[in-house]
Structure formats: structure tokens, C-alpha cells
Short mmCIF file of C-alpha atoms and ligand atoms in Angstrom, two decimals:
data_model
loop_
_atom_site.label_atom_id
_atom_site.label_comp_id
_atom_site.label_asym_id
_atom_site.label_seq_id
_atom_site.Cartn_x
_atom_site.Cartn_y
_atom_site.Cartn_z
CA UNK R 1 -76.01 -46.91 129.19
CA UNK R 2 -73.75 -44.77 127.01
CA UNK R 3 -74.86 -43.80 123.50
CA UNK R 4 -72.42 -43.88 120.56
CA UNK R 5 -72.36 -40.08 120.80
CA UNK R 6 -71.29 -40.32 124.47
CA UNK R 7 -68.49 -42.72 123.54
CA UNK R 8 -67.29 -40.40 120.79
CA UNK R 9 -67.35 -37.38 123.06
CA UNK R 10 -65.46 -39.31 125.73
CA UNK R 11 -62.80 -40.31 123.21
CA UNK R 12 -62.52 -36.80 121.79
CA UNK R 13 -62.07 -35.39 125.29
CA UNK R 14 -58.89 -37.41 125.68
CA UNK R 15 -57.25 -36.97 122.29
CA UNK R 16 -55.81 -34.13 120.22
CA UNK R 17 -57.64 -33.15 117.05
CA UNK R 18 -56.07 -31.16 114.25
CA UNK R 19 -57.38 -29.64 111.03
CA UNK R 20 -56.04 -30.95 107.70
CA UNK R 21 -54.29 -27.66 107.03
CA UNK R 22 -52.37 -27.99 110.33
CA UNK R 23 -50.68 -31.25 109.28
CA UNK R 24 -50.41 -31.04 105.49
CA UNK R 25 -46.78 -29.94 105.77
CA UNK R 26 -45.98 -33.12 107.70
CA UNK R 27 -46.69 -35.38 104.68
CA UNK R 28 -43.51 -37.24 103.80
CA UNK R 29 -41.78 -36.64 107.13
CA UNK R 30 -44.34 -37.92 109.65
CA UNK R 31 -46.29 -41.15 110.01
CA UNK R 32 -49.83 -40.88 108.63
CA UNK R 33 -52.11 -43.75 109.60
CA UNK R 34 -55.21 -44.47 107.51
CA UNK R 35 -57.77 -46.50 109.48
CA UNK R 36 -60.46 -46.75 106.78
CA UNK R 37 -61.64 -49.96 105.14
CA UNK R 38 -59.58 -51.34 102.21
CA UNK R 39 -62.10 -50.27 99.54
CA UNK R 40 -61.98 -46.68 100.82
CA UNK R 41 -58.19 -46.64 101.04
CA UNK R 42 -57.74 -48.07 97.55
CA UNK R 43 -59.60 -45.15 95.99
CA UNK R 44 -57.19 -42.60 97.36
CA UNK R 45 -55.10 -41.85 100.42
CA UNK R 46 -52.57 -39.44 101.86
CA UNK R 47 -49.28 -40.25 100.03
CA UNK R 48 -47.16 -42.71 101.99
CA UNK R 49 -49.82 -43.38 104.64
CA UNK R 50 -49.72 -46.66 106.54
CA UNK R 51 -53.03 -48.47 106.15
CA UNK R 52 -54.53 -50.48 109.01
CA UNK R 53 -58.34 -50.77 109.03
CA UNK R 54 -59.82 -49.73 112.39
CA UNK R 55 -60.93 -53.31 113.10
CA UNK R 56 -57.34 -54.62 112.89
CA UNK R 57 -55.70 -51.72 114.69
CA UNK R 58 -55.03 -53.21 118.13
CA UNK R 59 -53.37 -56.35 116.79
CA UNK R 60 -51.42 -54.89 113.89
CA UNK R 61 -50.23 -51.43 114.86
CA UNK R 62 -47.35 -52.45 117.11
CA UNK R 63 -45.88 -54.52 114.27
CA UNK R 64 -46.24 -51.65 111.79
CA UNK R 65 -45.40 -48.57 113.87
CA UNK R 66 -42.55 -49.70 116.06
CA UNK R 67 -41.56 -46.37 117.62
CA UNK R 68 -44.17 -45.38 120.18
CA UNK R 69 -42.52 -42.00 120.67
CA UNK R 70 -43.03 -41.06 117.01
CA UNK R 71 -45.72 -38.59 116.02
CA UNK R 72 -48.67 -40.35 114.37
CA UNK R 73 -51.37 -38.51 112.39
CA UNK R 74 -54.50 -40.69 112.20
CA UNK R 75 -57.31 -40.15 109.75
CA UNK R 76 -60.45 -41.88 108.52
CA UNK R 77 -63.15 -40.58 106.18
CA UNK R 78 -64.76 -38.03 108.49
CA UNK R 79 -62.93 -38.00 111.82
CA UNK R 80 -65.02 -40.42 113.92
CA UNK R 81 -63.15 -43.70 113.48
CA UNK R 82 -59.84 -41.84 113.75
CA UNK R 83 -60.92 -40.35 117.08
CA UNK R 84 -61.52 -43.83 118.50
CA UNK R 85 -58.30 -45.05 116.87
CA UNK R 86 -56.32 -42.20 118.41
CA UNK R 87 -57.68 -43.10 121.85
CA UNK R 88 -56.69 -46.74 121.29
CA UNK R 89 -53.17 -45.75 120.21
CA UNK R 90 -52.76 -43.63 123.34
CA UNK R 91 -53.96 -46.56 125.46
CA UNK R 92 -51.31 -48.73 123.74
CA UNK R 93 -48.62 -46.25 124.73
CA UNK R 94 -48.19 -44.06 121.64
CA UNK R 95 -47.37 -40.65 123.07
CA UNK R 96 -48.03 -38.16 120.27
CA UNK R 97 -51.17 -38.99 118.33
CA UNK R 98 -53.21 -36.51 116.30
CA UNK R 99 -56.65 -37.19 114.80
CA UNK R 100 -57.60 -35.31 111.64
CA UNK R 101 -60.90 -33.49 112.09
CA UNK R 102 -63.09 -33.96 109.00
CA UNK R 103 -60.84 -36.82 107.84
CA UNK R 104 -59.85 -37.64 104.29
CA UNK R 105 -63.06 -36.13 102.86
CA UNK R 106 -62.18 -32.67 104.13
CA UNK R 107 -58.50 -33.24 103.23
CA UNK R 108 -59.50 -33.87 99.64
CA UNK R 109 -62.08 -31.06 99.53
CA UNK R 110 -59.44 -28.58 100.67
CA UNK R 111 -57.15 -29.65 97.82
CA UNK R 112 -54.37 -31.26 99.86
CA UNK R 113 -52.16 -33.89 98.16
CA UNK R 114 -53.42 -37.46 97.81
CA UNK R 115 -52.74 -40.37 95.51
CA UNK R 116 -54.15 -43.75 94.60
CA UNK R 117 -52.08 -46.31 96.52
CA UNK R 118 -50.65 -49.35 94.78
CA UNK R 119 -52.29 -52.43 96.24
CA UNK R 120 -52.29 -56.16 95.70
CA UNK R 121 -55.21 -57.77 93.86
CA UNK R 122 -57.41 -60.26 95.69
CA UNK R 123 -55.61 -63.14 93.93
CA UNK R 124 -52.23 -61.73 94.96
CA UNK R 125 -53.39 -61.34 98.55
CA UNK R 126 -54.24 -65.01 98.56
CA UNK R 127 -51.07 -66.12 96.80
CA UNK R 128 -48.72 -64.11 99.04
CA UNK R 129 -50.75 -64.50 102.26
CA UNK R 130 -47.80 -65.98 104.18
CA UNK R 131 -45.66 -62.98 103.24
CA UNK R 132 -48.40 -60.56 104.28
CA UNK R 133 -48.40 -62.12 107.75
CA UNK R 134 -44.78 -61.04 108.21
CA UNK R 135 -44.59 -57.35 109.18
CA UNK R 136 -41.05 -57.29 107.72
CA UNK R 137 -42.54 -58.04 104.30
CA UNK R 138 -46.22 -57.07 104.35
CA UNK R 139 -48.08 -55.56 101.42
CA UNK R 140 -45.43 -52.90 100.93
CA UNK R 141 -42.66 -55.50 100.73
CA UNK R 142 -44.66 -57.72 98.42
CA UNK R 143 -45.33 -54.81 96.07
CA UNK R 144 -41.60 -54.09 96.15
CA UNK R 145 -40.79 -57.69 95.20
CA UNK R 146 -43.33 -57.61 92.37
CA UNK R 147 -41.63 -54.51 90.97
CA UNK R 148 -38.10 -55.89 91.40
CA UNK R 149 -35.85 -57.07 88.59
CA UNK R 150 -33.41 -59.93 89.15
CA UNK R 151 -31.00 -61.31 86.55
CA UNK R 152 -30.09 -65.01 86.77
CA UNK R 153 -26.73 -65.91 85.24
CA UNK R 154 -27.32 -69.50 84.21
CA UNK R 155 -30.42 -71.68 84.26
CA UNK R 156 -28.51 -74.67 85.59
CA UNK R 157 -27.89 -76.23 88.97
CA UNK R 158 -27.81 -72.98 90.97
CA UNK R 159 -30.07 -70.92 88.73
CA UNK R 160 -32.83 -73.54 88.89
CA UNK R 161 -33.64 -73.43 92.61
CA UNK R 162 -32.92 -69.69 92.78
CA UNK R 163 -35.27 -68.86 89.94
CA UNK R 164 -38.00 -71.21 91.18
CA UNK R 165 -38.01 -69.73 94.68
CA UNK R 166 -37.72 -66.12 93.49
CA UNK R 167 -40.63 -66.68 91.11
CA UNK R 168 -42.70 -68.34 93.82
CA UNK R 169 -41.95 -65.49 96.24
CA UNK R 170 -43.29 -62.99 93.71
CA UNK R 171 -40.16 -61.32 92.37
CA UNK R 172 -41.97 -59.88 89.38
CA UNK R 173 -39.26 -59.54 86.76
CA UNK R 174 -36.71 -62.27 86.20
CA UNK R 175 -34.10 -62.24 83.45
CA UNK R 176 -32.30 -65.46 82.55
CA UNK R 177 -29.13 -65.75 80.52
CA UNK R 178 -27.96 -69.15 79.32
CA UNK R 179 -26.73 -70.39 75.96
CA UNK R 180 -27.10 -74.12 76.55
CA UNK R 181 -29.79 -76.60 75.56
CA UNK R 182 -31.28 -79.09 78.02
CA UNK R 183 -29.39 -82.37 78.16
CA UNK R 184 -30.50 -85.48 80.03
CA UNK R 185 -27.35 -85.28 82.17
CA UNK R 186 -28.57 -81.89 83.51
CA UNK R 187 -31.68 -83.37 85.10
CA UNK R 188 -29.75 -84.87 88.05
CA UNK R 189 -29.78 -81.36 89.58
CA UNK R 190 -31.25 -78.70 87.25
CA UNK R 191 -34.84 -78.80 88.50
CA UNK R 192 -36.20 -76.11 86.15
CA UNK R 193 -36.07 -78.64 83.31
CA UNK R 194 -37.60 -82.07 82.63
CA UNK R 195 -37.66 -84.93 80.14
CA UNK R 196 -40.02 -83.11 77.76
CA UNK R 197 -37.53 -80.26 77.41
CA UNK R 198 -34.49 -82.24 76.29
CA UNK R 199 -32.94 -80.49 73.31
CA UNK R 200 -34.82 -77.26 74.05
CA UNK R 201 -33.03 -74.02 74.83
CA UNK R 202 -32.61 -73.78 78.60
CA UNK R 203 -33.92 -70.21 78.68
CA UNK R 204 -37.17 -71.32 76.98
CA UNK R 205 -37.57 -74.32 79.27
CA UNK R 206 -36.93 -72.11 82.31
CA UNK R 207 -39.45 -69.53 81.14
CA UNK R 208 -42.18 -72.16 80.73
CA UNK R 209 -41.57 -73.61 84.17
CA UNK R 210 -41.56 -70.21 85.87
CA UNK R 211 -44.65 -68.92 84.07
CA UNK R 212 -46.52 -72.08 85.08
CA UNK R 213 -45.56 -71.40 88.67
CA UNK R 214 -46.52 -67.74 88.86
CA UNK R 215 -48.58 -65.77 86.33
CA UNK R 216 -47.47 -62.46 87.94
CA UNK R 217 -44.06 -63.00 86.46
CA UNK R 218 -42.34 -61.31 83.50
CA UNK R 219 -39.48 -63.47 82.26
CA UNK R 220 -36.86 -62.01 79.91
CA UNK R 221 -34.52 -64.48 78.23
CA UNK R 222 -31.05 -64.03 76.77
CA UNK R 223 -29.86 -66.96 74.70
CA UNK R 224 -26.43 -65.44 74.18
CA UNK R 225 -22.90 -65.78 75.35
CA UNK R 226 -22.22 -63.19 78.03
CA UNK R 227 -19.21 -61.22 76.87
CA UNK R 228 -17.42 -57.91 77.12
CA UNK R 229 -19.49 -56.66 74.19
CA UNK R 230 -22.92 -57.19 75.78
CA UNK R 231 -22.56 -57.51 79.57
CA UNK R 232 -23.17 -53.84 80.40
CA UNK R 233 -26.31 -53.69 78.25
CA UNK R 234 -27.71 -56.94 79.61
CA UNK R 235 -27.28 -56.18 83.31
CA UNK R 236 -28.47 -52.57 83.00
CA UNK R 237 -31.60 -51.89 85.06
CA UNK R 238 -31.50 -55.03 87.19
CA UNK R 239 -31.67 -54.65 90.97
CA UNK R 240 -29.70 -57.80 91.81
CA UNK R 241 -27.63 -60.32 89.81
CA UNK R 242 -27.68 -63.96 90.90
CA UNK R 243 -24.48 -65.54 89.67
CA UNK R 244 -24.73 -69.27 89.13
CA UNK R 245 -22.01 -69.53 86.51
CA UNK R 246 -19.14 -71.92 86.92
CA UNK R 247 -16.09 -70.29 85.41
CA UNK R 248 -13.60 -67.63 86.29
CA UNK R 249 -13.72 -65.51 83.11
CA UNK R 250 -17.45 -64.92 83.50
CA UNK R 251 -17.17 -64.15 87.19
CA UNK R 252 -14.49 -61.52 86.58
CA UNK R 253 -16.48 -60.07 83.72
CA UNK R 254 -19.64 -59.88 85.83
CA UNK R 255 -17.74 -58.49 88.80
CA UNK R 256 -16.26 -55.62 86.83
CA UNK R 257 -19.52 -54.81 85.05
CA UNK R 258 -21.50 -54.90 88.31
CA UNK R 259 -19.04 -52.48 89.92
CA UNK R 260 -19.51 -50.10 87.00
CA UNK R 261 -23.29 -50.37 87.24
CA UNK R 262 -23.44 -50.57 91.07
CA UNK R 263 -25.53 -53.74 91.08
CA UNK R 264 -25.08 -56.25 93.93
CA UNK R 265 -24.14 -59.80 92.92
CA UNK R 266 -25.25 -62.84 94.90
CA UNK R 267 -22.46 -65.28 94.17
CA UNK R 268 -22.79 -69.02 94.52
CA UNK R 269 -20.49 -71.87 93.59
CA UNK R 270 -20.45 -75.63 94.01
CA UNK R 271 -17.79 -78.29 93.61
CA UNK R 272 -18.23 -81.97 94.37
CA UNK R 273 -19.70 -81.95 97.92
CA UNK R 274 -19.07 -78.31 98.84
CA UNK R 275 -20.75 -75.01 98.19
CA UNK R 276 -20.12 -71.33 98.85
CA UNK R 277 -22.33 -68.25 98.90
CA UNK R 278 -21.53 -64.58 99.40
CA UNK R 279 -22.87 -61.19 98.34
CA UNK R 280 -20.71 -58.66 96.52
CA UNK R 281 -22.17 -55.21 97.15
CA UNK R 282 -20.24 -52.73 94.99
CA UNK R 283 -17.93 -50.47 97.04
CA UNK R 284 -19.75 -51.49 100.21
CA UNK R 285 -18.31 -54.96 100.76
CA UNK R 286 -15.65 -57.12 99.16
CA UNK R 287 -15.88 -57.80 95.43
CA UNK R 288 -14.95 -61.01 93.59
CA UNK R 289 -11.46 -59.68 92.88
CA UNK R 290 -10.97 -58.88 96.58
CA UNK R 291 -11.73 -62.56 97.27
CA UNK R 292 -9.86 -64.07 94.32
CA UNK R 293 -7.44 -61.50 92.84
CA UNK R 294 -6.14 -63.80 90.10
CA UNK R 295 -7.75 -66.82 88.45
CA UNK R 296 -5.93 -70.06 89.23
CA UNK R 297 -4.05 -71.71 86.37
CA UNK R 298 -6.44 -73.56 84.07
CA UNK R 299 -5.21 -77.02 85.12
CA UNK R 300 -6.07 -76.27 88.78
CA UNK R 301 -9.38 -74.51 88.19
CA UNK R 302 -12.34 -76.65 89.20
CA UNK R 303 -14.49 -75.24 86.47
CA UNK R 304 -16.39 -76.20 83.34
CA UNK R 305 -18.67 -79.10 82.81
CA UNK R 306 -16.54 -82.00 83.90
CA UNK R 307 -16.34 -81.59 87.69
CA UNK R 308 -18.58 -83.87 89.66
CA UNK R 309 -21.33 -82.46 91.86
CA UNK R 310 -23.66 -84.23 94.21
CA UNK R 311 -27.35 -83.78 93.42
CA UNK R 312 -29.33 -81.69 95.96
CA UNK R 313 -26.20 -79.65 96.82
CA UNK R 314 -26.98 -76.97 94.20
CA UNK R 315 -30.52 -76.87 95.59
CA UNK R 316 -29.18 -75.82 98.97
CA UNK R 317 -26.69 -73.28 97.66
CA UNK R 318 -29.08 -71.85 95.05
CA UNK R 319 -31.86 -71.54 97.63
CA UNK R 320 -29.55 -69.55 99.90
CA UNK R 321 -28.77 -67.29 96.94
CA UNK R 322 -32.51 -66.72 96.44
CA UNK R 323 -32.92 -65.94 100.13
CA UNK R 324 -30.08 -63.41 100.09
CA UNK R 325 -31.61 -61.82 96.98
CA UNK R 326 -34.97 -61.33 98.69
CA UNK R 327 -33.27 -59.83 101.75
CA UNK R 328 -31.37 -57.39 99.54
CA UNK R 329 -34.57 -56.42 97.69
CA UNK R 330 -36.50 -55.87 100.91
CA UNK R 331 -33.61 -54.38 102.88
CA UNK R 332 -34.12 -56.77 105.80
CA UNK R 333 -31.79 -58.82 107.97
CA UNK R 334 -28.04 -59.28 107.77
CA UNK R 335 -26.98 -60.28 104.30
CA UNK R 336 -23.77 -62.08 103.36
CA UNK R 337 -22.10 -58.80 102.33
CA UNK R 338 -18.56 -59.14 103.71
CA UNK R 339 -19.07 -62.79 104.69
CA UNK R 340 -18.48 -66.06 102.89
CA UNK R 341 -20.80 -68.92 103.82
CA UNK R 342 -19.48 -72.39 103.07
CA UNK R 343 -21.40 -75.65 103.18
CA UNK R 344 -19.95 -79.15 103.37
CA UNK R 345 -22.57 -81.70 102.39
CA UNK R 346 -20.66 -84.74 103.71
CA UNK R 347 -20.08 -83.15 107.13
CA UNK R 348 -23.45 -81.36 106.95
CA UNK R 349 -21.83 -78.21 108.30
CA UNK R 350 -22.08 -74.52 107.51
CA UNK R 351 -19.27 -72.10 108.30
CA UNK R 352 -18.96 -68.35 107.78
CA UNK R 353 -15.76 -66.43 107.21
CA UNK R 354 -15.25 -62.69 107.15
CA UNK R 355 -14.52 -61.38 103.70
CA UNK R 356 -12.82 -58.00 103.83
CA UNK R 357 -12.71 -55.48 101.09
CA UNK R 358 -9.11 -55.27 99.89
CA UNK R 359 -7.82 -51.67 99.84
CA UNK R 360 -5.40 -52.77 97.12
CA UNK R 361 -8.07 -54.52 95.03
CA UNK R 362 -7.38 -53.87 91.33
CA UNK R 363 -11.12 -53.36 90.71
CA UNK R 364 -12.68 -51.71 93.78
CA UNK R 365 -9.61 -50.60 95.77
CA UNK R 366 -8.70 -47.03 96.66
CA UNK R 367 -6.16 -46.73 93.90
CA UNK R 368 -7.88 -48.90 91.33
CA UNK R 369 -7.73 -47.54 87.83
CA UNK R 370 -10.70 -47.10 85.57
CA UNK R 371 -12.55 -50.36 85.11
CA UNK R 372 -12.15 -51.79 81.62
CA UNK R 373 -14.57 -54.52 80.61
CA UNK R 374 -12.49 -57.16 78.87
CA UNK R 375 -12.56 -60.84 77.97
CA UNK R 376 -10.29 -63.09 79.99
CA UNK R 377 -10.43 -66.54 78.56
CA UNK R 378 -12.50 -68.21 75.97
CA UNK R 379 -12.10 -71.79 77.12
CA UNK R 380 -15.12 -71.99 79.38
CA UNK R 381 -18.33 -70.54 78.04
CA UNK R 382 -20.85 -69.22 80.55
CA UNK R 383 -23.40 -71.80 81.42
CA UNK R 384 -25.07 -72.95 84.59
CA UNK R 385 -23.08 -75.39 86.69
ZN1 ZN N 1 -12.59 -55.56 95.20
#
């Protein structure tokens, strides 16, 4: 029967070992794989290392290190677990695997760079378990979401489902702008609010609901009218803007400001039984002015509070906006940049149309002049549809 020493020697005979000093220059450009236990990893690791405890290696590594031709530097605390891990990786088809002799202990003793990795708490691991099971999200993605900042324009029909789902998914910083108070007629579709909140400022009602849902959340509220005088200050620093407003002046204002600040806008709109969603990514895809160069005359514009809208419809459109926002934050999948998704509730059909950037667009086109943030119309105040 083989002793543990025999097994180690057999593994070492088949792998390549390196000294810390041989691979320190590869930090930042090469994959480092830390196979220690979570409590060891959390106290310090090679910067940027992927962490998979030895016991989970076989079943997790192919989802985390997709390119089997890539060079992988494996380390543990002293060089034993990494030797076995390196052998396993080779058996799984990874072609260039190096095991660090002396492991992280020698790495640290020799004064090579290391840092304390950001990790989720035990409560967060439990809360976001279903995200952690997706390699496309994982702990890294969840930490990214927790650090992200999303601004909701409107805490109404579209802002309600968007904000609820973004908060639940662990988007850690949510700003909400809305100048309305909760009215009983809102409750047919604006699911952030309830009977106890009637007469309360919508931003306060929204904040209470979201904080009850997820204590990880920081909610910033803006009980102001979004205008040319404040839009640039308010949107500054946000990663994504979710536009759930229902009027043309605000959409143009937000479009121009987001181009200046290079912030993507997830646009949603609803009217009667129909909804639309798209993503305006500044200078990368179409902008709102590429799609609608001029606002329609006021008598034809389906805007402001009086248009009918079927309940549930904003839930569908707003949820898609939340989904697009998460994809933008994580950099996964194909977003609706350059595409308009339309939904017809009576037909129960979705359609997508290409939305091209207009070279002659007055805001983002090749010959567009300097963007001036200006008011367009004062008839329809920004509020959630
Ligand atoms: Zn444009």
C-alpha cells in the first residue's frame, strides 16, 4: 500500500514545480489558482488569484478556468496540496500547470506582493447562494454587484419592479429620484408602495420597502425635480441609469447628460398594453435621440399621468430593465444595446428590432456639436409612469 509520501512523490514526478521568485513577475498577467481552504485564503492571497479549495477542484475548475491551454500557477500554503492539484489539472487536460514550491508561506516570507481578498460574509453567501452557483456570476460577480451604483429615475410602475429585483439581487447602492407622493391610484401597478404609505413621499416609501428586503443595501433618495440645473450632479458616479420616466423632456435631458457622463441608460416605456425596452450605451450604440430625433407634438405624445396602462405590464417591462442592468454590471450576455425589444400584452408577443446609431444624430453623431444640457418643456414633470 502506498504511503501519503509515496503519493506526493508520484504526483511531484509528473508535474512542474517553480519557486515563488520564478513566477512573481506573472502576477496580473497569468492565472494564479489558490487551492487553500476559505479561512486561509481570506487572510491573504496572491492579488487576483482564483480561489477554489482543493476539495472542490475537480468539479469547479472547468467552470472557472475555461481555457485549458492557458498557463496556470497553482499554490497552497506549503506546496503539498498544490502538487496534487497540479496533477489533477493535468489529468483534466490543462496543458501548462506550475505548482509553487513552498506555497503562499514562502511567497509571503520572501516579500512578494499579496493582499487580503474581498469576500462575502457567511450571511451573504447564504443570501446569494443561487448566484454563487452560476460561474458567470460567482463570488466575484456578487461582490461587483454589491459595489455597483444604479440610479432609478422614478419609483413608479417601472421603477418598482426594477428596484425590487435589483435590491434582491444584491446591487448594493441604489439611488431613487421621484418627486411624487404615493396615491391610492398608483397601487394598481407600483408594487414598491402599499396602503400604509399613501400620502408619503415615494422615495421614502421605496427606501423602506427596499431596506426591508435587503439589509446590504444603501439607498440614496432625491425628492427633487430632475432638471438641467441638477441632472449632471445627480447622475455623477452611477454605473447605470434605469429610466422609468414617462415624458419626452426628461428622456432628452437624461440622454444628453448620460452622453456627457458616459453612463449607460436602460430605457423602458409602457403605454396601454404595450411596452418597450432598450439600452443606450453612450457612443457605443444608438442613443435616445438616434431613436426619436424630435419629440412628437404635445397633443400626440402618449405621456403624463392620464394614459391608461394595464396592471402587470410595467412589472414585465421593469423586470427586463433590471435584468439588462445586471448584465451590464456583470458584463455578461448580449444586452439590448442597438436593439429595441417590444412587448404586446394582448398578443403576448415579444419582438426585437435593430436600433442603429444615427451618424447624423444631433447628440451622438459624428458632427454633433457640443452637448448643452437644457430644459425642453415644463408641462410634464418627471415622475414614474
Ligand atoms: Zn444618438
